[in-house]
mmCIF file of C-alpha atoms in Angstrom:
data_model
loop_
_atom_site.group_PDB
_atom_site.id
_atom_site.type_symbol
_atom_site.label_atom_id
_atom_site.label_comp_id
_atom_site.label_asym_id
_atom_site.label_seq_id
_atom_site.Cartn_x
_atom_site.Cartn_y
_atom_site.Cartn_z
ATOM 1 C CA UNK A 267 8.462 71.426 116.665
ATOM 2 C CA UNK A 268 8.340 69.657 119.891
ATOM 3 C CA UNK A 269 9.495 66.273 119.596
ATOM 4 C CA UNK A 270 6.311 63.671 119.448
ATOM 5 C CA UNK A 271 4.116 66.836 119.387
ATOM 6 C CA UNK A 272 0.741 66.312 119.440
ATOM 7 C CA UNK A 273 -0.579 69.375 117.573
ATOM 8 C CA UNK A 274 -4.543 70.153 119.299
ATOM 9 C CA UNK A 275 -7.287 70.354 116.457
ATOM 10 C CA UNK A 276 -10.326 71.549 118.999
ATOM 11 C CA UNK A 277 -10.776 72.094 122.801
ATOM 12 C CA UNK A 278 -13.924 71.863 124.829
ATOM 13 C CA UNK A 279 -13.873 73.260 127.753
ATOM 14 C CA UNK A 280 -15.439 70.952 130.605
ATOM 15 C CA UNK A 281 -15.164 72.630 134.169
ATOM 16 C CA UNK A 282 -13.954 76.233 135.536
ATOM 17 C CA UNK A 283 -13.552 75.665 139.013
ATOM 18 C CA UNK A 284 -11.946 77.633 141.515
ATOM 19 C CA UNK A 285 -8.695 75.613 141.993
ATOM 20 C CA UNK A 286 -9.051 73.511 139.065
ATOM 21 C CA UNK A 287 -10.147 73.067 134.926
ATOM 22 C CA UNK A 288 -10.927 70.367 132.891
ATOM 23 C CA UNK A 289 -10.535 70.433 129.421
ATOM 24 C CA UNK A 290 -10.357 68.171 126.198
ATOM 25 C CA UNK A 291 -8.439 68.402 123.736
ATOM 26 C CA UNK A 292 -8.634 66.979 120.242
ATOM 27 C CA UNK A 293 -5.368 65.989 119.270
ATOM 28 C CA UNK A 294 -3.541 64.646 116.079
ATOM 29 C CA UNK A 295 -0.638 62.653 116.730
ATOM 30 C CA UNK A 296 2.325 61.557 115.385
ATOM 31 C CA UNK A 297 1.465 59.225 112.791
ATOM 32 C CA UNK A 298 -1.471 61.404 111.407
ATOM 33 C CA UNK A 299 -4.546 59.706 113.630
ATOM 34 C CA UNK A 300 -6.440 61.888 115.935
ATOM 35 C CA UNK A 301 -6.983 60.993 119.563
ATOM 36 C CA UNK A 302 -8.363 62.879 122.768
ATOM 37 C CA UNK A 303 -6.408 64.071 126.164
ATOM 38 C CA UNK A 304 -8.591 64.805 129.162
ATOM 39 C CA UNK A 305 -6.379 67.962 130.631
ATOM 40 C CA UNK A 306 -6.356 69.259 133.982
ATOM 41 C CA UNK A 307 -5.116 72.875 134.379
ATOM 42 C CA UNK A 308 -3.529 73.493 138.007
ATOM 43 C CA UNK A 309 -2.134 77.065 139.319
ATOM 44 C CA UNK A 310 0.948 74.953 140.782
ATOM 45 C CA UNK A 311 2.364 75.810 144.243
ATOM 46 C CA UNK A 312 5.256 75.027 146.529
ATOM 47 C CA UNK A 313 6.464 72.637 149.317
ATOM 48 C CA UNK A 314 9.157 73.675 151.912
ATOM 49 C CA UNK A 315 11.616 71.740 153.425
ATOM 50 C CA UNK A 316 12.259 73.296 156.959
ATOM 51 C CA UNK A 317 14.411 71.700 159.458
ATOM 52 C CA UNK A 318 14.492 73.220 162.748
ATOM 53 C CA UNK A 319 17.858 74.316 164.820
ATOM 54 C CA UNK A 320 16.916 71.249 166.862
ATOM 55 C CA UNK A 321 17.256 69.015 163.456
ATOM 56 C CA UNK A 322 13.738 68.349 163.146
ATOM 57 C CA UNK A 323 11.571 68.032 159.908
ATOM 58 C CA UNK A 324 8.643 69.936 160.339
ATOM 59 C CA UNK A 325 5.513 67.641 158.444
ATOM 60 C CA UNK A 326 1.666 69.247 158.367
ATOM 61 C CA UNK A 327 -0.563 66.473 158.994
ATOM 62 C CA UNK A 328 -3.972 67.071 157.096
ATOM 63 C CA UNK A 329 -7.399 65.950 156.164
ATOM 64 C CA UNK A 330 -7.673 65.339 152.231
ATOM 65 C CA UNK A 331 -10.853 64.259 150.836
ATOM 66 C CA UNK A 332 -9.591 63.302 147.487
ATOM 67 C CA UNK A 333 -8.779 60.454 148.831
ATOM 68 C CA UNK A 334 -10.594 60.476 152.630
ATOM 69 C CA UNK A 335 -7.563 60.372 154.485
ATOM 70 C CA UNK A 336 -5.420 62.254 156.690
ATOM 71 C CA UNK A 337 -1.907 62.686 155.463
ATOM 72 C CA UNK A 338 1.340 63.454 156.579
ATOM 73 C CA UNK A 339 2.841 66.538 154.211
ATOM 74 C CA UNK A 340 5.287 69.279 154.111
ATOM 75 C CA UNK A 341 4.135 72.573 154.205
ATOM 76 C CA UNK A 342 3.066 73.479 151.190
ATOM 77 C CA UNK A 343 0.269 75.320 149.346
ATOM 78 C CA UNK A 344 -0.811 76.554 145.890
ATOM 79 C CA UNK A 345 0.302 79.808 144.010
ATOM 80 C CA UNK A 346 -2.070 82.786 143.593
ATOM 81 C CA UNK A 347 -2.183 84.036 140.644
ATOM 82 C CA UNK A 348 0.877 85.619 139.296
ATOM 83 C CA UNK A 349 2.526 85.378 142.263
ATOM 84 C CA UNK A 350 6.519 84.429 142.303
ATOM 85 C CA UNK A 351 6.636 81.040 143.668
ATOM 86 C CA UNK A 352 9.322 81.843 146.358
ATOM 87 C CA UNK A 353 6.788 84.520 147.748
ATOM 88 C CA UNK A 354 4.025 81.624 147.930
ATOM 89 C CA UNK A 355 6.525 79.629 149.824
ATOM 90 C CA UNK A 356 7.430 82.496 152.364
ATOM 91 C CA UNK A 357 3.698 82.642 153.274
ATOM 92 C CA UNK A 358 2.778 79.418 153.127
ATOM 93 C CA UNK A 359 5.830 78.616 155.420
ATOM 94 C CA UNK A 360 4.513 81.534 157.735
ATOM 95 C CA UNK A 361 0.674 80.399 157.653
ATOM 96 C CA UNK A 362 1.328 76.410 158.175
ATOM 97 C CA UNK A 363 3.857 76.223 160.524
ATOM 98 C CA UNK A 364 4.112 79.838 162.644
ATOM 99 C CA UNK A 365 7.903 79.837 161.024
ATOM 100 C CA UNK A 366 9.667 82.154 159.213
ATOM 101 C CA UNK A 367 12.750 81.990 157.809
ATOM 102 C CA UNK A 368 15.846 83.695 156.774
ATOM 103 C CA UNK A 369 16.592 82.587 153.271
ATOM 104 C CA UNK A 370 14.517 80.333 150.875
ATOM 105 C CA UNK A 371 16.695 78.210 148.741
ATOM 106 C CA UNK A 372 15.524 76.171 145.602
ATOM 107 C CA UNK A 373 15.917 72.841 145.407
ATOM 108 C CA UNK A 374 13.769 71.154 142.309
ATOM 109 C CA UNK A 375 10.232 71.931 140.555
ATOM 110 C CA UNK A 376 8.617 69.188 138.951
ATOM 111 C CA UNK A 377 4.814 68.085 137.820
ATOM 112 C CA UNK A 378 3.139 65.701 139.678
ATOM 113 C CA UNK A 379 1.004 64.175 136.945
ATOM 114 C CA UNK A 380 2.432 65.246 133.821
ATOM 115 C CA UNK A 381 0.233 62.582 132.243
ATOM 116 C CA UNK A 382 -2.999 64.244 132.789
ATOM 117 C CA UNK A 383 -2.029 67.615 134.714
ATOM 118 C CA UNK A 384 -0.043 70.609 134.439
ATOM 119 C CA UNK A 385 0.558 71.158 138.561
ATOM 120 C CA UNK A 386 4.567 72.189 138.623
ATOM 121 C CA UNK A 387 5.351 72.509 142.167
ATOM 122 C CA UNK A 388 8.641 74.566 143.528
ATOM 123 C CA UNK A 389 10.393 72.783 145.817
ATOM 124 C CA UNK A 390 11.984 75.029 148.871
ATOM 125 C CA UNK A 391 14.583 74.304 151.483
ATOM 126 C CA UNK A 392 14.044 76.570 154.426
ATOM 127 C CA UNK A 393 17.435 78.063 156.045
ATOM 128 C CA UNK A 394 17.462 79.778 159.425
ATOM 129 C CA UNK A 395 13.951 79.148 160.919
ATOM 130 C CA UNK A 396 12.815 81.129 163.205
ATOM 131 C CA UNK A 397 9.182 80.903 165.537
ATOM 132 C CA UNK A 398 6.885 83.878 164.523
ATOM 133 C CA UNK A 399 5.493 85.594 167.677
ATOM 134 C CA UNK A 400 2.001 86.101 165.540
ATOM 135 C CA UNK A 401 2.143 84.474 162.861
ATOM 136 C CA UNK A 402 -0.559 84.672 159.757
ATOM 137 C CA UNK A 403 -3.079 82.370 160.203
ATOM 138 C CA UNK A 404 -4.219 79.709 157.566
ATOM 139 C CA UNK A 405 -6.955 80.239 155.141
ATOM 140 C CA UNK A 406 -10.876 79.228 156.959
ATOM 141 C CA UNK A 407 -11.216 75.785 155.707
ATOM 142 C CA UNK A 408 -7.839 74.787 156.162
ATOM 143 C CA UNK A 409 -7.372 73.019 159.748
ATOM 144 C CA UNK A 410 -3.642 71.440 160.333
ATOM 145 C CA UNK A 411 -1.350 69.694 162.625
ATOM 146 C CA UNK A 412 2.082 70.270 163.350
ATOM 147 C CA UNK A 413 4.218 67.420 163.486
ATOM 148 C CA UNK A 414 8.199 67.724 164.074
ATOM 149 C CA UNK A 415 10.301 64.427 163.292
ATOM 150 C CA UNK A 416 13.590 64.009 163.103
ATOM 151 C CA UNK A 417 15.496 62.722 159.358
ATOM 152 C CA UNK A 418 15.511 58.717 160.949
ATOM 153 C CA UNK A 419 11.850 59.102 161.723
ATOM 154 C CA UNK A 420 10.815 60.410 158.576
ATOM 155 C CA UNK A 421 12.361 57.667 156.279
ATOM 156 C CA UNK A 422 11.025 55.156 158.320
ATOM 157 C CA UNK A 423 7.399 56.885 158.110
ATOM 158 C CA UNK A 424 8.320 56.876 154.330
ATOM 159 C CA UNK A 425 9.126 52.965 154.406
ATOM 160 C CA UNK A 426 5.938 52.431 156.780
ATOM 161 C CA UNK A 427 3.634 53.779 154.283
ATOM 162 C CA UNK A 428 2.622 56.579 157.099
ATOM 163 C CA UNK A 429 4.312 59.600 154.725
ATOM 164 C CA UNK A 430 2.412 58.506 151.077
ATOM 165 C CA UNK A 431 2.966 61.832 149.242
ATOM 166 C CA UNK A 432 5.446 62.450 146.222
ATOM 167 C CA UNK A 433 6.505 66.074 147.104
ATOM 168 C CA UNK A 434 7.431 65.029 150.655
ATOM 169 C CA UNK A 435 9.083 61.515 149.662
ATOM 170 C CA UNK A 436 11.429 64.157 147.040
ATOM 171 C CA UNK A 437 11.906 66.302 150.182
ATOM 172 C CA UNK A 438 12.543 64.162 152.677
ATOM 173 C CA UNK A 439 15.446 61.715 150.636
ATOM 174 C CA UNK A 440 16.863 65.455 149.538
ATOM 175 C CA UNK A 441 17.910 65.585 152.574
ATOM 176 C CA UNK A 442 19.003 62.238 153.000
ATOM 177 C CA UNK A 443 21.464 62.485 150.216
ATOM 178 C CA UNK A 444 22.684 66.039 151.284
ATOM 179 C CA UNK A 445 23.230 64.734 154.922
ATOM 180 C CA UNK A 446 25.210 61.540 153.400
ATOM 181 C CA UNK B 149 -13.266 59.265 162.553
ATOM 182 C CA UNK B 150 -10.356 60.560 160.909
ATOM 183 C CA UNK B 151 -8.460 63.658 161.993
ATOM 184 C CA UNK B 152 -10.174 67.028 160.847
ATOM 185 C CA UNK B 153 -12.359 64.882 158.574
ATOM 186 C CA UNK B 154 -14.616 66.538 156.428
ATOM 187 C CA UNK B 155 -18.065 64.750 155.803
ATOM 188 C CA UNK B 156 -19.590 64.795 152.845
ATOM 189 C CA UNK B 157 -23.347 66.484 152.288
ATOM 190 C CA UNK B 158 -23.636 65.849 148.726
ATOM 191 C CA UNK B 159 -21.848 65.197 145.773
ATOM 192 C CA UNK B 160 -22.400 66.721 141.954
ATOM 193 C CA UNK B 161 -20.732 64.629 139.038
ATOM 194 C CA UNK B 162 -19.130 66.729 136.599
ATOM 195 C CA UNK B 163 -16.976 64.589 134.399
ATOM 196 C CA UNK B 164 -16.848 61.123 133.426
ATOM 197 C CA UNK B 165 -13.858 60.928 131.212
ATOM 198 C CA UNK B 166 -11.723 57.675 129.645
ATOM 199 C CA UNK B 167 -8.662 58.527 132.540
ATOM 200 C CA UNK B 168 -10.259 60.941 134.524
ATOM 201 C CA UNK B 169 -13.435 61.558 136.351
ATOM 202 C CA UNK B 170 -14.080 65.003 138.319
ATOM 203 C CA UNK B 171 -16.790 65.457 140.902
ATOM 204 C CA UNK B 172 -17.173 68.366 143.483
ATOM 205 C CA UNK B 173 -18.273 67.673 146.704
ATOM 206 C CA UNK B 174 -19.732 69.842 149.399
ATOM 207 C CA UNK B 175 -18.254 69.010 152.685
ATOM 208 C CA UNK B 176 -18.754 70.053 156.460
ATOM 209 C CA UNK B 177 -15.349 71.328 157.823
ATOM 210 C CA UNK B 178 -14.194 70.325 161.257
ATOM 211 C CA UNK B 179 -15.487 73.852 162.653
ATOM 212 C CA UNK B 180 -19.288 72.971 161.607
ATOM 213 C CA UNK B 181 -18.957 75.636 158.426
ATOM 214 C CA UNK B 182 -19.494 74.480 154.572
ATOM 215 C CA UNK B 183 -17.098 74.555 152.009
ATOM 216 C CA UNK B 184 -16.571 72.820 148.104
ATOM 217 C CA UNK B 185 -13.685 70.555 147.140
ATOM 218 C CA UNK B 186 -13.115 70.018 143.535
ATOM 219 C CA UNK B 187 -11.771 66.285 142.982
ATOM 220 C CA UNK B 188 -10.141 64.339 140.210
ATOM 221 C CA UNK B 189 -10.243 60.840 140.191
ATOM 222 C CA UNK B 190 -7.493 58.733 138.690
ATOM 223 C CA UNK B 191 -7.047 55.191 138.393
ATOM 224 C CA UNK B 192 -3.523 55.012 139.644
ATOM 225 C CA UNK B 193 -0.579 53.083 138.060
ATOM 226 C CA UNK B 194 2.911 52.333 138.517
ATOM 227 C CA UNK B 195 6.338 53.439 137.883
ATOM 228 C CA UNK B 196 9.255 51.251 137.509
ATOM 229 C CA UNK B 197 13.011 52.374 138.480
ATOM 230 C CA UNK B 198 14.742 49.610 135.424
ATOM 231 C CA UNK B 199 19.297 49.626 135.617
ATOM 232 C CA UNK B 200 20.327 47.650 133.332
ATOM 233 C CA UNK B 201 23.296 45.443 133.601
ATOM 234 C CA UNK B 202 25.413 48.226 132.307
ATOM 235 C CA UNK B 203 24.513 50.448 135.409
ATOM 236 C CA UNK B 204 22.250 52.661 133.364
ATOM 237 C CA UNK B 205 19.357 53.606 133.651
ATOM 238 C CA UNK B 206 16.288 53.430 131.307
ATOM 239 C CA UNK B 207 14.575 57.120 130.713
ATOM 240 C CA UNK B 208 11.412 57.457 128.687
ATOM 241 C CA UNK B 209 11.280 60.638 126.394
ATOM 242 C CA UNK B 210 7.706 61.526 125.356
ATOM 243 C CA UNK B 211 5.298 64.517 124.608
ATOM 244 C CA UNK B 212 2.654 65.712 127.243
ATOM 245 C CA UNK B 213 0.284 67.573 126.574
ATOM 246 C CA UNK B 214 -0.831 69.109 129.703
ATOM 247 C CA UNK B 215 2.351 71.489 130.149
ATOM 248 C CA UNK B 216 2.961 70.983 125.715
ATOM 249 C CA UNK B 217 6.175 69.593 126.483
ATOM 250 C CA UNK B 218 8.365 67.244 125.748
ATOM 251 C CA UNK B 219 9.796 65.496 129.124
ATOM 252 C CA UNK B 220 11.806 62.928 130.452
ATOM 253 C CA UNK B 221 10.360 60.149 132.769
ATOM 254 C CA UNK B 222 10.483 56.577 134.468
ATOM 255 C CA UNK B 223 8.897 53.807 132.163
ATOM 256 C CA UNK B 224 5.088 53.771 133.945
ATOM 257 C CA UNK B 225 1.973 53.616 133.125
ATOM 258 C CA UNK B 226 -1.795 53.210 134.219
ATOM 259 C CA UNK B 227 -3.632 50.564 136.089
ATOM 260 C CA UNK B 228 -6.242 48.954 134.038
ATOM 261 C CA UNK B 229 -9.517 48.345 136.145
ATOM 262 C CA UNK B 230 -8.717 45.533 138.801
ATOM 263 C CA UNK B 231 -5.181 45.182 138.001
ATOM 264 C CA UNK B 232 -2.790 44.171 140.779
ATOM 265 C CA UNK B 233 0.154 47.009 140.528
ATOM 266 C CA UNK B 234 3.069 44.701 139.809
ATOM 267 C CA UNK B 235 0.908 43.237 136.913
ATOM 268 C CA UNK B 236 0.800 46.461 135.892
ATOM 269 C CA UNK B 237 4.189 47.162 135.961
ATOM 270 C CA UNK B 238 5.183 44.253 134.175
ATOM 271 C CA UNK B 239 3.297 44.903 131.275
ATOM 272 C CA UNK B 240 4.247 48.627 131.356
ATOM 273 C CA UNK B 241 8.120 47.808 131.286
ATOM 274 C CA UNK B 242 8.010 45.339 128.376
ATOM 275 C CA UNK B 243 5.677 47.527 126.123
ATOM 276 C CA UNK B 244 7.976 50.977 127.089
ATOM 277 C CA UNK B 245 11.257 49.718 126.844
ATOM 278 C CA UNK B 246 11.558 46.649 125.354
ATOM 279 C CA UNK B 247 12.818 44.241 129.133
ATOM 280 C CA UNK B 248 11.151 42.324 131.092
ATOM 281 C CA UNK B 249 12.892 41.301 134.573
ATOM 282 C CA UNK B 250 13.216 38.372 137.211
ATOM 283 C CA UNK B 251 11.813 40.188 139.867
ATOM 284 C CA UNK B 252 10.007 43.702 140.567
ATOM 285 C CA UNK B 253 10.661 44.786 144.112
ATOM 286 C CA UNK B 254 8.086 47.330 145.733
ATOM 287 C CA UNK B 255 9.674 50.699 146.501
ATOM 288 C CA UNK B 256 6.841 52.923 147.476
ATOM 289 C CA UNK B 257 3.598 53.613 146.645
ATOM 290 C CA UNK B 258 2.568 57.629 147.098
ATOM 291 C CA UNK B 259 -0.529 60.173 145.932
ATOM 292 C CA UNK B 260 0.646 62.523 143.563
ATOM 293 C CA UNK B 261 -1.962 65.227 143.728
ATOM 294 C CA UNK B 262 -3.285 64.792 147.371
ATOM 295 C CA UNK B 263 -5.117 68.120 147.253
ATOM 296 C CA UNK B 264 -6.974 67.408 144.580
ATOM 297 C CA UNK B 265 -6.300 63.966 143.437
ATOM 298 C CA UNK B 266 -6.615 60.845 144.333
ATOM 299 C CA UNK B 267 -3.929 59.349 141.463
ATOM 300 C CA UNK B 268 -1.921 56.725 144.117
ATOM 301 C CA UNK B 269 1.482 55.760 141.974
ATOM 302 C CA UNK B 270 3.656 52.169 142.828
ATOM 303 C CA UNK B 271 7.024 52.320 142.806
ATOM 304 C CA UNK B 272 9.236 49.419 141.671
ATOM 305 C CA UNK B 273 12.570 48.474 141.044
ATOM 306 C CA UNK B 274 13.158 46.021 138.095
ATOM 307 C CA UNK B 275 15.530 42.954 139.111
ATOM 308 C CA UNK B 276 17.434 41.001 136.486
ATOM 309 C CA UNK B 277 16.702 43.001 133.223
ATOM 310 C CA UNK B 278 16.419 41.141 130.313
ATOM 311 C CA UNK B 279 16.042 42.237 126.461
ATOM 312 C CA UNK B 280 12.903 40.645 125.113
ATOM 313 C CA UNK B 281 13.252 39.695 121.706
ATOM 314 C CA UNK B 282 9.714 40.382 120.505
ATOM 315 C CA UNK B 283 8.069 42.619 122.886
ATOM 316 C CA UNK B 284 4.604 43.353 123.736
ATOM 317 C CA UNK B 285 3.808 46.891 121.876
ATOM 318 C CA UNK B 286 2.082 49.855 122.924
ATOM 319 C CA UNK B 287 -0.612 51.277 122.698
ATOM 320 C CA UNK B 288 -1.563 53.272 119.461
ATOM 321 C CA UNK B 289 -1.495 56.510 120.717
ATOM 322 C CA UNK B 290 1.615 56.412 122.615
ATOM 323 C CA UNK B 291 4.796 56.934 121.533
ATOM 324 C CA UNK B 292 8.215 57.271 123.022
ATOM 325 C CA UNK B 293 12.202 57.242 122.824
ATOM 326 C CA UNK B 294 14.010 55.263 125.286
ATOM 327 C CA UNK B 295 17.203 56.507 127.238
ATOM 328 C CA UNK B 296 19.573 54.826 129.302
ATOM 329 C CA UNK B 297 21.630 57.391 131.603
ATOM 330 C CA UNK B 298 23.813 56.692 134.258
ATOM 331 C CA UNK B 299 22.845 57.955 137.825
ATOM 332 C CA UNK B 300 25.847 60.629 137.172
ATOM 333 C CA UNK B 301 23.748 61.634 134.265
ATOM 334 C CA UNK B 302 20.104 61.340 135.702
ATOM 335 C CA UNK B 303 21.180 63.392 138.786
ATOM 336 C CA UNK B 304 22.700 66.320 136.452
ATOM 337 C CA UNK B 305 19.282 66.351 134.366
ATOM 338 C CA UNK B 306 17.701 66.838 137.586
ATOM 339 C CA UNK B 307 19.901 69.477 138.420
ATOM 340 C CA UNK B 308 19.726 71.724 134.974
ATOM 341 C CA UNK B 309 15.554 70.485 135.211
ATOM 342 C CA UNK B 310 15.819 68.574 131.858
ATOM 343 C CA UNK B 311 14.148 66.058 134.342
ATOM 344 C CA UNK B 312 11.018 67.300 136.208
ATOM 345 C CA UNK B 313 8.628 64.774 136.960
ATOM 346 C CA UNK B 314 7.970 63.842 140.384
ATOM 347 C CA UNK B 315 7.835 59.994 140.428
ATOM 348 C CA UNK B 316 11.113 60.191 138.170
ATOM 349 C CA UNK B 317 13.056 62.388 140.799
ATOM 350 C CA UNK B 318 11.570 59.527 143.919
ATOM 351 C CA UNK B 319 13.238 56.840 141.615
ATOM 352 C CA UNK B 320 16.427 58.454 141.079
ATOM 353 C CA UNK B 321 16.983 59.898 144.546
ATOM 354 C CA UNK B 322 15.925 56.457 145.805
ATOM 355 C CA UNK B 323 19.259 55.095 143.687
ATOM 356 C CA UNK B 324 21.526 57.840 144.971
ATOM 357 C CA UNK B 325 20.435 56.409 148.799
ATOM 358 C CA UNK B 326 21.048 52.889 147.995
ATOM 359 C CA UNK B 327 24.286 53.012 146.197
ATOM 360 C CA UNK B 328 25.367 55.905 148.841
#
């Protein structure tokens, strides 16, 4: 037994979309009274840290209409199904930023919303980049810009408020605290 | 107009939850062709990064249901409709762990979800912990075990991924920069 588990008594299932589900489940806590969690099920994905032989970050900046702005991201992307997440991170690597890469080496996974969602992303640091000649091209509705900063520029983006995302906050003050 | 903005042609409401709300819209992408976004929305909250004057720091163990797990995570907690963050924070430190401080200093604020939602987390650091003697509760359905680690300790849990939670990993990397 889990510790606090909240053991589920009924689900209804809400949404089946085609990233994500929505569920509720009926639980019964700890001290015996029943309550409800509104669950989101996620495939999870990956984010890659890839610093180029010239020391640069490469960021992906983005439209996101969750919240109608454009962002400033690593390259990252969500896991088909099944797939190992190291092979999501070697194409989405490929797709995003025209690199490939020599070795892909874990860092941390972690959920972004464990309060509500299950999204685990695998965090990736990308050794050895090299420029694809023709690379694989990103999915039809996906439209991206490069951006190439180098570790000074980044935390200050990060302190600015112009880098607002959690992967790429964990990503970018990994490598502050490797580079210290 | 935003970069690679994608307008809106309509909007169907799926879910109107207690936490969450879902909603998918149809969009125009930038290269004149339709597509469908799935969206959560999330109120938002805060997260608070709490040393106490013993150097450790306070850890909040308690069950999730979304992965069925029990994890380890920053004191935090949702915004209640209106709420100015710091308020929020306030009131989320006393009733998780039993302090309240002199002063909450503004780390960062980041989206956790941006591809799909638009949850925005504040991060603060707690100044001048004290021990409240009769501290504001929680709520009924929540319950948790406090920890206090040092940053040794929290960057080992990391490590072996007892600890996995985004907004925890921000706050404890964002120690390991500022003692560096």
């Amino acid at each position: 037994m889990k510790k606090f588990e909240e053991k589920t008594t009924a689900t209804e299932r809400i949404f089946e979309g085609k990233v994500i589900s929505v569920r509720i489940d009926e639980v019964r806590l700890p001290n015996g009274k029943s309550s409800k969690r509104e669950l989101v099920e996620h495939p999870g994905g990956v984010a890659i840290v890839a610093v180029t032989e010239e020391g640069k970050i490469i960021l992906v900046e983005q439209y996101r209409k969750p919240m109608d702005k454009t962002t400033i991201e690593l390259p990252a992307g969500k896991r088909e199904k099944g797939e190992e997440p190291i092979v999501t991170a070697q194409r989405e690597l490929e797709e995003e930023t025209g690199y490939t890469c020599e070795k892909l080496e874990y860092v941390h996974s972690f959920y972004t919303s464990p309060g509500f969602a299950d999204e685990l992303l695998f965090l990736y640091e990308a050794i050895g980049l090299q420029k694809k000649e023709n690379p694989a091209s990103l999915d039809e509705d996906e439209f991206v810009e490069l951006m190439e900063v180098t570790l000074e520029e980044a935390v200050e983006m990060i302190q600015d408020g112009r880098i607002q995302d959690a992967k790429t906050i964990i990503g970018i003050q990994y490598l502050q605290i490797k580079n210290k």
